[in-house]
Amino acid sequence: YGQLIIVKHNNNYLSAYGHNRKLLAQQGDQVAKGTQIAEMGLAGGAPVLHFEIRRQGKPVDPLKYLPSRP
């Protein structure tokens, strides 16, 4: 996943963001909603991002946890 950043939300959930060009948050940082934690990388000139949510260490469908789009 290249440069990877993991955000621990609580004891059950974390989100992972991979293929970053630059990490802006460091291990141990507390971040608030809306805080930029990394800059996306590029593959073939196009932005690329690996995103996943894990519940108790296992990947889950992120659409169940993200706000619905209008």
Coordinates of C-alpha atoms in Angstrom, one line a residue:
Y1 CA 0.0 0.0 0.0
G2 CA 3.0 2.3 -0.2
Q3 CA 2.9 5.0 2.5
L4 CA 0.1 3.9 4.8
I5 CA -1.7 5.8 7.5
I6 CA -4.1 4.1 10.0
V7 CA -6.6 6.0 12.1
K8 CA -7.8 4.2 15.2
H9 CA -11.3 5.4 15.9
N10 CA -11.9 3.3 19.0
N11 CA -11.2 -0.2 20.3
N12 CA -13.3 -1.8 17.5
Y13 CA -12.8 0.4 14.4
L14 CA -9.9 1.7 12.4
S15 CA -9.6 3.2 8.9
A16 CA -6.6 2.7 6.6
Y17 CA -5.4 4.9 3.8
G18 CA -2.7 3.7 1.4
H19 CA -0.7 4.8 -1.6
N20 CA -0.1 8.2 -0.1
R21 CA 2.4 10.6 -1.5
K22 CA 3.0 12.3 1.8
L23 CA 1.9 11.6 5.4
L24 CA 0.8 14.7 7.3
A25 CA -0.2 13.0 10.6
Q26 CA 2.2 10.9 12.6
Q27 CA 1.8 8.0 15.0
G28 CA 0.2 9.1 18.2
D29 CA -1.4 12.3 16.7
Q30 CA -5.0 12.9 17.6
V31 CA -6.9 14.1 14.6
A32 CA -10.4 15.7 14.3
K33 CA -13.0 15.1 11.6
G34 CA -12.0 17.0 8.5
T35 CA -8.3 17.1 9.3
Q36 CA -6.0 16.3 6.3
I37 CA -3.9 13.4 7.3
A38 CA -2.1 12.7 4.0
E39 CA -1.7 13.7 0.4
M40 CA -2.9 11.1 -2.2
G41 CA -0.3 9.5 -4.4
L42 CA -0.4 9.1 -8.2
A43 CA -0.4 6.1 -10.5
G44 CA 0.0 6.7 -14.2
G45 CA -0.6 10.4 -13.6
A46 CA -4.0 9.8 -11.9
P47 CA -4.8 10.1 -8.2
V48 CA -4.9 6.8 -6.3
L49 CA -6.0 5.8 -2.8
H50 CA -6.5 2.6 -1.0
F51 CA -9.2 3.0 1.7
E52 CA -10.6 0.4 4.1
I53 CA -12.5 0.2 7.3
R54 CA -11.7 -2.6 9.7
R55 CA -13.9 -3.8 12.6
Q56 CA -12.0 -5.9 15.2
G57 CA -9.2 -6.3 12.7
K58 CA -11.3 -7.6 9.8
P59 CA -12.1 -5.6 6.7
V60 CA -15.8 -4.6 6.4
D61 CA -17.8 -2.9 3.6
P62 CA -17.1 0.8 4.1
L63 CA -20.4 1.9 2.5
K64 CA -22.2 0.7 5.7
Y65 CA -20.2 3.1 7.8
L66 CA -20.0 6.2 5.5
P67 CA -22.7 8.9 5.2
S68 CA -25.0 8.4 2.3
R69 CA -24.6 10.6 -0.7
P70 CA -27.6 12.7 -1.9

